[in-house]
Coordinates of C-alpha atoms in Angstrom, one line a residue:
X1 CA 15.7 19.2 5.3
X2 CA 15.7 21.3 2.1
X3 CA 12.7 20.9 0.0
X4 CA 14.7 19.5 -3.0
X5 CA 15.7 16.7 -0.6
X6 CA 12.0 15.8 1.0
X7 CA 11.1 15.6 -2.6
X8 CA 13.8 13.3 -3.6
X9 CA 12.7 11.2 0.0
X10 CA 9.1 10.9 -1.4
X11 CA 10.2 9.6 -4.5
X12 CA 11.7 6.7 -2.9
X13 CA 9.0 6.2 -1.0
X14 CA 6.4 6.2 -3.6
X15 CA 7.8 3.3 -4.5
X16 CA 8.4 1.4 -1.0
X17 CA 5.1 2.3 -0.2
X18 CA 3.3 2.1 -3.4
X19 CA 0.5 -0.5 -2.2
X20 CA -0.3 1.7 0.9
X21 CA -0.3 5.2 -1.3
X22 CA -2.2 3.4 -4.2
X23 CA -5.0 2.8 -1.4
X24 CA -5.1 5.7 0.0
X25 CA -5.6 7.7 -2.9
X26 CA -8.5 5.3 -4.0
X27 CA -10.1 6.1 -0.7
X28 CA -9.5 9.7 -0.7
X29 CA -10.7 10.2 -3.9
X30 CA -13.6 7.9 -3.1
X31 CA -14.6 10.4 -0.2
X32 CA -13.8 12.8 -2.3
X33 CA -16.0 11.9 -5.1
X34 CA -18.9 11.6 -2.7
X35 CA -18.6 14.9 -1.7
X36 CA -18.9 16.5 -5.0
X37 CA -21.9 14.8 -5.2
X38 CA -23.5 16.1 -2.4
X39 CA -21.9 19.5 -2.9
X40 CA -23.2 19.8 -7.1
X41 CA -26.9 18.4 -6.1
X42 CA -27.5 20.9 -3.0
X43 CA -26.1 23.8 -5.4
X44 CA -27.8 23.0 -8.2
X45 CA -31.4 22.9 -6.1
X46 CA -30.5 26.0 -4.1
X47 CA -29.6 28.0 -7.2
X48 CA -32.5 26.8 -9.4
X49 CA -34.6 26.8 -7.0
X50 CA -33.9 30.7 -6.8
X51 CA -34.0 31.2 -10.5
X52 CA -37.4 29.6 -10.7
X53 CA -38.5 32.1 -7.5
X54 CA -37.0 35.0 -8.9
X55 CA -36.9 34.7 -12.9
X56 CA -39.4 31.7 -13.1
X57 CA -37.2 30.0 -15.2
X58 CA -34.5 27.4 -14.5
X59 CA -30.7 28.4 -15.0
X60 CA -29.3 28.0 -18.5
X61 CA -26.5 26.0 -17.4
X62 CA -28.7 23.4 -15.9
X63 CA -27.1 20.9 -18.0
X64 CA -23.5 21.5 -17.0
X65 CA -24.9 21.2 -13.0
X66 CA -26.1 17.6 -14.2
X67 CA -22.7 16.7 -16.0
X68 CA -20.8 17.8 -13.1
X69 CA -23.4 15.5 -10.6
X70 CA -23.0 12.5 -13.1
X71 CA -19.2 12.5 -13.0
X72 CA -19.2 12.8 -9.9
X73 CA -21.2 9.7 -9.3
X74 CA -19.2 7.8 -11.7
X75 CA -16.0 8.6 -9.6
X76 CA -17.3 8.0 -7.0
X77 CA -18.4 4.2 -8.0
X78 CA -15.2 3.8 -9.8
X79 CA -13.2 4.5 -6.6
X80 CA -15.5 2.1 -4.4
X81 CA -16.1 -0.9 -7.2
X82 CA -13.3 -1.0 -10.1
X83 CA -10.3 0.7 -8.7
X84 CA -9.8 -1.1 -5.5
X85 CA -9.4 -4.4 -7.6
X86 CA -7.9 -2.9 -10.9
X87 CA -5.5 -0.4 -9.6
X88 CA -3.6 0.2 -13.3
X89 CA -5.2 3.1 -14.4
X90 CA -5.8 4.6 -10.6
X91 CA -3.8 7.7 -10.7
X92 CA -5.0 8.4 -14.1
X93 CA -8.6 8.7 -12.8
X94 CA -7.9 10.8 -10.1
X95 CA -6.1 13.3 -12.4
X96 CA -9.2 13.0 -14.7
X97 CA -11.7 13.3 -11.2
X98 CA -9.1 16.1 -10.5
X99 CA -9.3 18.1 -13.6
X100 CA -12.7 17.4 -14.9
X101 CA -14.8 19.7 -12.0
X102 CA -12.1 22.9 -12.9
X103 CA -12.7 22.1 -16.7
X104 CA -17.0 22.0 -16.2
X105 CA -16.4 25.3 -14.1
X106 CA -14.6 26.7 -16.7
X107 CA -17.4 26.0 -19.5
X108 CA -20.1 26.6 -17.1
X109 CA -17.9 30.2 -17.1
X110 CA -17.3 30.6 -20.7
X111 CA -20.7 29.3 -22.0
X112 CA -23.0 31.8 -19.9
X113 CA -22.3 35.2 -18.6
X114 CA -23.1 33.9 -14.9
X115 CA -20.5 34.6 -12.1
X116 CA -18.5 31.5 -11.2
X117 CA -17.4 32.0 -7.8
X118 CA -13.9 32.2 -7.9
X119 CA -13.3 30.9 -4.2
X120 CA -15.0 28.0 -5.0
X121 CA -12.7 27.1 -7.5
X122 CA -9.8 28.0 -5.2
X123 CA -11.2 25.9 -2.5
X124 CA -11.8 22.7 -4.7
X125 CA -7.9 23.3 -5.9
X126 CA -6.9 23.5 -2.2
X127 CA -9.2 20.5 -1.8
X128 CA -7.5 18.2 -4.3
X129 CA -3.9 18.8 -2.8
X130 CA -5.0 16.1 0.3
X131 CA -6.3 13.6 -2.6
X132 CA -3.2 12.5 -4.5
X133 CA 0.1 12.2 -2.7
X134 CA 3.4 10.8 -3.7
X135 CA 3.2 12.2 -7.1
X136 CA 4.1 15.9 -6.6
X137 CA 4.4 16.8 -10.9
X138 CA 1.5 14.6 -11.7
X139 CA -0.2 16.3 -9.2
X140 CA 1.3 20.3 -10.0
X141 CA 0.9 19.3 -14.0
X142 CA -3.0 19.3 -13.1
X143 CA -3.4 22.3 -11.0
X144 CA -0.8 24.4 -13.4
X145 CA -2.5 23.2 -16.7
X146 CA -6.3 23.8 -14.8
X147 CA -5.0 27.5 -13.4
X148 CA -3.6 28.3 -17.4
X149 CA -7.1 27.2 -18.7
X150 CA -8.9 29.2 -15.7
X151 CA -6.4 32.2 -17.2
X152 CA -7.3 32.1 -20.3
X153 CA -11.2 31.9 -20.5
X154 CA -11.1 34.6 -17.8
X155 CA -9.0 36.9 -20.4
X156 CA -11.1 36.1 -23.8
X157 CA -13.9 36.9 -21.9
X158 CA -12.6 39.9 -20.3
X159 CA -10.1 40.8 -23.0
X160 CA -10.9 44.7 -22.6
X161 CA -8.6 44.6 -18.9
X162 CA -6.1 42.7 -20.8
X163 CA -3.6 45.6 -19.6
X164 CA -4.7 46.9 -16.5
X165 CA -3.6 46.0 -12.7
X166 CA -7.0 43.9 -12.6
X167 CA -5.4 41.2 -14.4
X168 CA -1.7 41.6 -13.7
X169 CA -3.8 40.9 -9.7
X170 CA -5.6 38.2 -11.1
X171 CA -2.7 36.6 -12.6
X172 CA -1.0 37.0 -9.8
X173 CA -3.6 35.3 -7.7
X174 CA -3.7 32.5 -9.3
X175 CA -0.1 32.0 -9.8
X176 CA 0.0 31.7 -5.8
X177 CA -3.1 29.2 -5.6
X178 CA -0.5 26.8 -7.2
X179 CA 2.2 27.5 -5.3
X180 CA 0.0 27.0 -2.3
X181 CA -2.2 24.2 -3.7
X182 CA 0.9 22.0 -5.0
X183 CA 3.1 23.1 -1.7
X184 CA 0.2 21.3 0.8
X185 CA 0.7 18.1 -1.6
X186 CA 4.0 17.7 -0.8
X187 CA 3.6 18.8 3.1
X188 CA 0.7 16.5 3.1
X189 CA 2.5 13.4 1.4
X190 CA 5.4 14.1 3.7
X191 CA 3.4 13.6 6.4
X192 CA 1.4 10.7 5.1
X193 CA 4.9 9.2 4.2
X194 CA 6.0 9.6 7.9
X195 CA 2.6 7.9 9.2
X196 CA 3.3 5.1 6.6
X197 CA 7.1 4.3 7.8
X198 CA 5.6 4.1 11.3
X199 CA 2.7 1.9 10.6
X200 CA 5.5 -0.8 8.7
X201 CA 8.1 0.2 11.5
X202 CA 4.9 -1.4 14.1
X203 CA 4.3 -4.2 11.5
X204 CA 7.7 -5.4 11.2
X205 CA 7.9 -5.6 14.9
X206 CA 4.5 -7.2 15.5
X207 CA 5.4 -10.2 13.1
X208 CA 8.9 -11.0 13.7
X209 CA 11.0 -13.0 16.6
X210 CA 13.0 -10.6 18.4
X211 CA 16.0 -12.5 19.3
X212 CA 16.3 -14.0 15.2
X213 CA 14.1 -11.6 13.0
X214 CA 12.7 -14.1 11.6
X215 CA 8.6 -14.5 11.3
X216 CA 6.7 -15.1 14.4
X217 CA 3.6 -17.7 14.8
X218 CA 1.1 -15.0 13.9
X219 CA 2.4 -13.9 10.5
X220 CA 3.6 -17.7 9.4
X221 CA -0.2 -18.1 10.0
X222 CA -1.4 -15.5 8.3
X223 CA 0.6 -16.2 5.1
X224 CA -0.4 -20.0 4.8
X225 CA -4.1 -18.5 5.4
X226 CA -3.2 -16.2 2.8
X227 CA -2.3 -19.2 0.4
X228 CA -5.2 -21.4 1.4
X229 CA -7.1 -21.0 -2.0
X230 CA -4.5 -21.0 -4.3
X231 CA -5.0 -24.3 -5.5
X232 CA -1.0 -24.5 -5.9
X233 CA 1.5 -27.2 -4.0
X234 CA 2.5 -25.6 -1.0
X235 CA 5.0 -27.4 1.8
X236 CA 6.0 -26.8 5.4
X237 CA 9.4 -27.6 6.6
X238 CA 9.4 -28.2 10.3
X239 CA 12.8 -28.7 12.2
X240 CA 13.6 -28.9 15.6
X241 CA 17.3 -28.3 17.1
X242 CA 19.2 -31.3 18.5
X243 CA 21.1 -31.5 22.2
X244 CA 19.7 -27.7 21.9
X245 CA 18.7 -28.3 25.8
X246 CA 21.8 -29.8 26.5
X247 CA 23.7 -27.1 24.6
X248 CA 21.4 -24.7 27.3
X249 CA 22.2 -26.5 30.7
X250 CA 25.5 -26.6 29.6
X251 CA 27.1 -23.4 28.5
X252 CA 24.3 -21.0 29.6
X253 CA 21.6 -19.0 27.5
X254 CA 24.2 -17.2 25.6
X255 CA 25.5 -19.5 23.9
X256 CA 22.0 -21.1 23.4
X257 CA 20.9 -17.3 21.8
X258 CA 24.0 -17.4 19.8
X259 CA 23.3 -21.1 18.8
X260 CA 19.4 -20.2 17.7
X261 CA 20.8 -17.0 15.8
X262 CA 23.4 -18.8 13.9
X263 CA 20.4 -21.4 13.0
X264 CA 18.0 -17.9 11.7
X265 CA 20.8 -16.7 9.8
X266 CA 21.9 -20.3 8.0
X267 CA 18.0 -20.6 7.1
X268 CA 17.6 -17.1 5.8
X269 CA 20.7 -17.9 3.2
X270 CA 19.4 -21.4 2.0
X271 CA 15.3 -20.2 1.3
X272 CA 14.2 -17.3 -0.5
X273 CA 12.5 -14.0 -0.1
X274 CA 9.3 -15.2 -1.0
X275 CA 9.8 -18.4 1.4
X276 CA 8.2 -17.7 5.2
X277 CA 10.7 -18.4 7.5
X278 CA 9.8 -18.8 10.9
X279 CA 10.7 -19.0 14.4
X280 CA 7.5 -20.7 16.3
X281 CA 9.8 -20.5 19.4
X282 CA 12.1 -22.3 21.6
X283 CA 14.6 -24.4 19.3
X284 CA 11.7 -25.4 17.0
X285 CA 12.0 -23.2 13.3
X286 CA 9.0 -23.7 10.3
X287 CA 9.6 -22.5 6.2
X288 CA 6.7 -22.7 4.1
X289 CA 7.0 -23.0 0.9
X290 CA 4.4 -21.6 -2.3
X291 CA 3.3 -22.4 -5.3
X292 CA 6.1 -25.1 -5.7
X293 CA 7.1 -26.5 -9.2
X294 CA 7.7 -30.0 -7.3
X295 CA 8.3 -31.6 -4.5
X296 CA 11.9 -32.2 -5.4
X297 CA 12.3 -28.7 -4.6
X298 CA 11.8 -28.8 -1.0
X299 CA 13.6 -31.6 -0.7
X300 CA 16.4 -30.3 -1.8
X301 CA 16.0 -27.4 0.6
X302 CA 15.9 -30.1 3.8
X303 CA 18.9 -31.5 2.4
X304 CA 21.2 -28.3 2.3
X305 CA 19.5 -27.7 5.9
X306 CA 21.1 -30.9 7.2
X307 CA 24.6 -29.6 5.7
X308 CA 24.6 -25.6 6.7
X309 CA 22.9 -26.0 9.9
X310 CA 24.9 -28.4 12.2
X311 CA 27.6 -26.4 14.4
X312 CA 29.7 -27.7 17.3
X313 CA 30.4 -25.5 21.0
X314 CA 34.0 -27.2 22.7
X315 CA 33.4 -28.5 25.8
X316 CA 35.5 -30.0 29.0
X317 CA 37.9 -31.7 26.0
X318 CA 34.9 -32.4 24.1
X319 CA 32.2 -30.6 22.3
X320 CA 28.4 -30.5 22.1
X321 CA 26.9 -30.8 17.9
X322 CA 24.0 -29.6 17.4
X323 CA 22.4 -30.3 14.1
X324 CA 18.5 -30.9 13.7
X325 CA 15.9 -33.3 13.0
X326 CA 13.3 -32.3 10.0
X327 CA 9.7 -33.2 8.9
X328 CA 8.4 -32.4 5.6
X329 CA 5.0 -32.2 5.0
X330 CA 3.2 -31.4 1.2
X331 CA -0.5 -29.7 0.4
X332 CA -2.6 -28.3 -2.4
X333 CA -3.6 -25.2 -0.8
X334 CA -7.0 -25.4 -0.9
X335 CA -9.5 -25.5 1.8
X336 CA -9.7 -24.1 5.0
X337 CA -7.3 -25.2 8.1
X338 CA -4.4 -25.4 5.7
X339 CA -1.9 -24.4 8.7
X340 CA -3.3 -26.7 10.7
X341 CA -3.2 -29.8 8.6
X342 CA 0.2 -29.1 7.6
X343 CA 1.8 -28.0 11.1
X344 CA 0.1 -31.5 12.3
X345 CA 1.9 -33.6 9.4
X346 CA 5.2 -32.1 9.7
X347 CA 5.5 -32.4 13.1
X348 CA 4.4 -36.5 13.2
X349 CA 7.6 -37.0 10.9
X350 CA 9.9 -34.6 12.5
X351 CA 9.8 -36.8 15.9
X352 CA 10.1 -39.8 13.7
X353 CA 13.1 -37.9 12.5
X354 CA 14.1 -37.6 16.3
X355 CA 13.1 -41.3 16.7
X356 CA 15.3 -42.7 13.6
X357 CA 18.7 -41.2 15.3
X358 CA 18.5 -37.4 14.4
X359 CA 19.8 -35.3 12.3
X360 CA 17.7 -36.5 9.1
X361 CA 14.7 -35.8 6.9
X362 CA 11.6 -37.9 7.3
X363 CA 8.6 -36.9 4.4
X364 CA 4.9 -37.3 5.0
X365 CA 4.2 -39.5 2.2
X366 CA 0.4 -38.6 2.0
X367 CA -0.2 -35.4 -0.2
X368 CA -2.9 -33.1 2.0

């Protein structure tokens, strides 16, 4: 694949995988962070701790070694306490966390006529390339505009070997730092990218019903736990196929797979995206519904159930209908064992709905 085309791919996926790149970079720059911290404090003892041997005086740029510590620390909270909630402003910081250790380098460099290691810089560039992926000009904006200010401070101090090989080298140098430094960010974010597709590629699998791909038991639970506090009206639709078991007996498996996946696809069209629809197993479906206006609203739902679900399979000069029976069950979400209270309503009423001559709605009167 041509590199104008993985570029274009991450694009895309920055956005399908926005959540999962938003948290990685919090982490990363989190660890990140931290290890400035460490790596500022044990420099600025070793080196002043030198000095004091040596000169017996502290370095000059003492301050600037303290600066560089405390923004450090304060990235390094930011990423653990704000930015995991508040994730506006996240890439912002991390461009900021990015180019604020090049920029104290480069004062510490211009202030005092110390030798700032140049591999050091280098390596923290390098460094930074594993930090913040998905956002390959963000990311080469900050490493071209930190190399240009590295370029210049180094020439108005060293103006004299403006127009020798020295520089024309040094240029040079640092001209391939970010080729290499912004060509690992978009190896790196490729290959984050990849890990991400699998990791929802095992998701998707792990919570949907293979036969209908529709939710399974374990996700329908985990989204009604996921609702259990939002203090919102919530409902769960509960329906169970009838003469599905005759349907079975009768004209084999197949037709009873084709059956339950003309059912999935009928539900899928009447509920929305945001609805959970689910497949608990057998010929027994479940939607629940969030943060509903009224209960009017999943009422009306049942009702276009009753009318887009019923199909009929010919049979020895007759046929077998299968439509199904529904309970309806409503719930502030608040509390704990909100699945549980609601699976236990609904499916009281749906076997009155069996009782009362199938094919109907029966509504647990009693809000939950």
């Amino acid at each position: 694949m041509k590199i104008g085309q993985i570029i274009k791919k991450m694009k895309e996926d920055s956005i399908n995988y926005y959540d999962e790149t938003q948290e990685y970079v919090c982490t990363v720059q989190r660890a990140f962070s931290a290890g400035l911290v460490v790596f500022f404090s044990l420099h600025l003892i070793v080196v002043n701790a030198l000095d004091w041997a040596n000169r017996k005086q502290l370095s000059p740029a003492l301050w600037i070694s303290a600066l560089q510590i405390i923004f450090a620390l304060l990235g390094y909270l930011a990423f653990k306490y704000y930015f995991p909630k508040h994730k506006k402003y996240l890439l912002v910081a991390a461009y900021f966390n990015i180019f604020q250790i090049i920029a104290a380098f480069e004062l510490q460099y211009s202030l005092y006529d110390e030798y700032i290691s140049y591999t050091v810089i280098v390596c923290i560039l390098l460094t930074t390339s594993f930090t913040v992926i998905g956002h390959i000009c963000g990311y080469a904006s900050i490493v071209f505009f930190s190399i240009v200010l590295d370029v210049i401070t180094t020439i108005v101090k060293n103006y004299e070997i403006f127009y020798t090989n020295t520089m024309y080298l040094y240029i040079i140098d640092v001209f391939f730092v970010v080729i290499i430094a912004v060509g690992i960010n978009i190896f790196f974010t490729w290959l984050k990218y990849q890990d991400f597709t699998k990791e929802q590629q095992i998701l998707y699998l792990s919570e949907r019903d293979s036969l209908t791909d529709l939710l399974n038991r374990k996700a329908l639970e985990y989204a009604v736990h996921k609702q259990s506090n939002n203090k919102t009206l919530c409902a769960m639709i509960l329906l169970d196929l009838d003469n599905f078991k005759t349907l079975n007996d009768t004209l084999g498996h197949y037709a009873g797979d084709d059956c339950l996946r003309a059912v999935a696809n009928s539900l899928k069209a009447i509920f929305q995206s945001e609805d959970c629809v689910c497949r608990l197993g057998g010929d027994e479906f479940v939607i629940f519904m969030s943060n509903l206006s009224s209960r009017n609203h999943a009422i009306d739902k049942t009702k276009a159930i009753l009318q887009k679900v019923p199909c009929k399979y010919p049979w020895n000069h007759g046929e077998i209908a299968i439509t199904c029976s529904v309970g309806v069950a409503f719930a502030k979400a608040t509390g704990e064992n909100l699945y549980e209270k609601l699976y236990k309503a609904a499916d009281s009423v749906m076997y009155q709905s069996k009782t009362n001559g199938k094919n109907s709605v029966t509504v647990y009167e009693k809000e939950l």
